[in-house]
Short mmCIF file of C-alpha atoms in Angstrom, two decimals:
data_model
loop_
_atom_site.label_atom_id
_atom_site.label_comp_id
_atom_site.label_asym_id
_atom_site.label_seq_id
_atom_site.Cartn_x
_atom_site.Cartn_y
_atom_site.Cartn_z
CA UNK V 1 13.11 74.87 8.87
CA UNK V 2 15.02 75.51 5.69
CA UNK V 3 17.24 73.57 3.34
CA UNK V 4 20.38 74.99 1.76
CA UNK V 5 21.88 73.44 -1.35
CA UNK V 6 23.97 74.10 -4.46
CA UNK V 7 22.70 72.50 -7.67
CA UNK V 8 23.92 72.25 -11.24
CA UNK V 9 21.62 72.98 -14.18
CA UNK V 10 20.17 69.46 -13.94
CA UNK V 11 19.56 69.87 -10.17
CA UNK V 12 22.55 67.62 -9.48
CA UNK V 13 24.14 67.98 -6.05
CA UNK V 14 26.90 65.43 -5.76
CA UNK V 15 29.15 62.75 -7.09
CA UNK V 16 31.30 60.24 -5.18
CA UNK V 17 30.08 61.66 -1.82
CA UNK V 18 31.52 65.05 -2.71
CA UNK V 19 30.34 68.42 -4.00
CA UNK V 20 30.24 69.02 -7.74
CA UNK V 21 32.05 72.36 -7.70
CA UNK V 22 34.46 74.32 -5.53
CA UNK V 23 32.69 77.66 -5.15
CA UNK V 24 34.19 80.28 -2.84
CA UNK V 25 31.19 82.65 -2.88
CA UNK V 26 28.76 79.79 -2.30
CA UNK V 27 30.84 78.47 0.63
CA UNK V 28 30.97 81.99 2.09
CA UNK V 29 27.18 82.27 1.76
CA UNK V 30 26.75 78.82 3.35
CA UNK V 31 29.02 79.72 6.28
CA UNK V 32 27.35 83.10 6.90
CA UNK V 33 23.86 81.60 6.66
CA UNK V 34 24.44 78.59 8.93
CA UNK V 35 26.94 79.98 11.47
CA UNK V 36 25.55 79.67 14.99
CA UNK V 37 22.55 77.72 13.70
CA UNK V 38 21.43 74.08 13.72
CA UNK V 39 22.53 71.97 10.75
CA UNK V 40 20.79 68.66 10.05
CA UNK V 41 22.45 66.01 7.89
CA UNK V 42 22.73 62.35 7.11
CA UNK V 43 25.75 60.27 8.10
CA UNK V 44 27.36 60.35 4.63
CA UNK V 45 27.37 64.15 4.67
CA UNK V 46 29.19 64.12 8.00
CA UNK V 47 31.67 61.57 6.65
CA UNK V 48 32.33 63.80 3.62
CA UNK V 49 33.61 66.66 5.81
CA UNK V 50 37.38 66.96 6.40
CA UNK V 51 38.32 64.28 8.91
CA UNK V 52 34.63 63.34 9.26
CA UNK V 53 34.35 66.20 11.75
CA UNK V 54 31.19 68.28 12.23
CA UNK V 55 30.97 71.91 11.16
CA UNK V 56 32.40 74.37 13.68
CA UNK V 57 30.25 76.92 15.51
CA UNK V 58 27.00 75.16 14.68
CA UNK V 59 24.85 72.55 16.38
CA UNK V 60 25.34 69.47 14.18
CA UNK V 61 22.50 66.92 14.24
CA UNK V 62 23.17 63.72 12.31
CA UNK V 63 20.58 61.09 11.39
CA UNK V 64 22.66 57.94 11.67
CA UNK V 65 20.69 54.75 12.40
CA UNK V 66 22.99 52.43 14.33
CA UNK V 67 25.65 55.11 14.48
CA UNK V 68 27.91 55.62 17.46
CA UNK V 69 27.18 58.44 19.87
CA UNK V 70 29.71 61.25 19.60
CA UNK V 71 30.76 64.14 21.81
CA UNK V 72 31.14 66.62 18.93
CA UNK V 73 27.65 66.29 17.43
CA UNK V 74 24.18 65.00 18.23
CA UNK V 75 23.50 61.61 16.66
CA UNK V 76 19.87 60.53 16.30
CA UNK V 77 18.86 57.07 15.15
CA UNK V 78 15.42 57.64 13.65
CA UNK V 79 13.23 60.24 12.03
CA UNK V 80 10.99 60.22 15.10
CA UNK V 81 13.99 60.93 17.32
CA UNK V 82 15.12 63.68 14.92
CA UNK V 83 11.71 65.36 15.06
CA UNK V 84 11.71 65.18 18.88
CA UNK V 85 15.13 66.87 19.01
CA UNK V 86 14.18 69.52 16.42
CA UNK V 87 11.18 70.58 18.54
CA UNK V 88 13.73 72.06 20.99
CA UNK V 89 14.91 74.64 18.45
CA UNK V 90 13.43 77.63 16.67
CA UNK V 91 12.55 76.37 13.19
CA UNK V 92 14.06 79.48 11.57
CA UNK V 93 17.46 78.41 12.92
CA UNK V 94 17.35 74.88 11.43
CA UNK V 95 19.05 74.14 8.10
CA UNK V 96 18.99 70.79 6.29
CA UNK V 97 22.38 70.51 4.56
CA UNK V 98 22.33 67.07 2.91
CA UNK V 99 22.73 64.55 1.57
CA UNK V 100 20.23 63.52 -1.03
CA UNK V 101 18.23 61.15 1.19
CA UNK V 102 18.04 63.74 3.98
CA UNK V 103 16.93 66.43 1.53
CA UNK V 104 14.28 64.10 0.06
CA UNK V 105 13.00 63.16 3.52
CA UNK V 106 12.97 66.67 5.00
CA UNK V 107 11.90 68.76 1.99
CA UNK V 108 8.16 68.58 2.80
CA UNK V 109 8.92 70.09 6.25
CA UNK V 110 11.06 72.97 4.94
CA UNK V 111 9.34 76.33 4.67
CA UNK V 112 12.01 77.50 2.24
CA UNK V 113 15.03 76.29 0.31
CA UNK V 114 18.09 78.42 -0.39
CA UNK V 115 19.37 77.20 -3.76
CA UNK V 116 22.65 78.23 -5.32
CA UNK V 117 22.17 77.52 -9.01
CA UNK V 118 25.32 76.76 -11.00
CA UNK V 119 24.99 77.20 -14.75
CA UNK V 120 27.00 74.08 -15.59
CA UNK V 121 26.63 70.32 -15.76
CA UNK V 122 28.57 68.78 -12.88
CA UNK V 123 27.94 65.23 -14.15
CA UNK V 124 26.17 64.46 -10.90
CA UNK V 125 25.12 61.03 -9.77
CA UNK V 126 22.95 62.41 -6.94
CA UNK V 127 20.14 64.91 -7.45
CA UNK V 128 17.91 67.36 -5.60
CA UNK V 129 14.25 67.55 -6.49
CA UNK V 130 13.65 70.07 -9.29
CA UNK V 131 11.75 72.75 -7.38
CA UNK V 132 10.79 74.53 -10.61
CA UNK V 133 8.56 71.50 -11.31
CA UNK V 134 7.37 70.90 -7.72
CA UNK V 135 3.73 71.95 -7.20
CA UNK V 136 4.31 73.17 -3.61
CA UNK V 137 7.36 75.34 -4.31
CA UNK V 138 7.79 78.69 -6.01
CA UNK V 139 10.89 80.80 -6.61
CA UNK V 140 10.40 83.98 -4.58
CA UNK V 141 13.86 85.55 -4.89
CA UNK V 142 16.62 85.43 -7.45
CA UNK V 143 19.92 87.25 -7.18
CA UNK V 144 22.18 88.59 -9.87
CA UNK V 145 24.41 86.21 -11.79
CA UNK V 146 27.90 86.08 -10.27
CA UNK V 147 31.09 84.43 -11.46
CA UNK V 148 32.51 82.04 -8.85
CA UNK V 149 35.65 80.07 -9.71
CA UNK V 150 34.83 80.41 -13.41
CA UNK V 151 31.19 79.31 -13.01
CA UNK V 152 28.06 81.43 -13.36
CA UNK V 153 26.05 81.13 -10.14
CA UNK V 154 22.84 82.64 -8.87
CA UNK V 155 21.47 82.64 -5.31
CA UNK V 156 17.74 81.86 -5.26
CA UNK V 157 15.08 81.24 -2.63
CA UNK V 158 12.17 78.88 -3.03
CA UNK V 159 9.14 79.03 -0.74
CA UNK V 160 7.15 75.95 0.22
CA UNK V 161 3.48 76.94 0.03
CA UNK V 162 2.38 73.83 1.96
CA UNK V 163 5.05 72.91 4.56
CA UNK V 164 4.27 70.06 6.94
CA UNK V 165 4.67 70.57 10.67
CA UNK V 166 7.67 68.81 12.22
CA UNK V 167 6.47 65.48 13.51
CA UNK V 168 3.04 66.24 12.10
#
């Protein structure tokens, strides 16, 4: 399982249940990476999408305790239920896409994290764990700096050297 996230230079990821930046190249990368895959999110992330609708052409799994069942995505009510459902999929096809609580909960189970680093301060109120300071993670790939909507961005990959087994 992997996580995919865009962070500012303070590892900020959001503000007011929204993204910090509008980044065309990052969105393109996100779409290409997750298309046809399984995306795992918390209920606030789902609510933040246009119309509160799940992402198209992906299997959307939402951890939403007490949430209503829906036809357009798979709603699970607990972490145990989430782990049971995830066992049905190839872990390389699973992407955790937010929000902060879901990232924090699932990070130990992710074998890698695809991080788009934005060289700016987005004045975030919600943060991702700083993987540069995490003892289990190391940056194993770093792309060239690109300009995306006026911001310097860099696609990076962090490897978890001690991932936990799902449900383990």
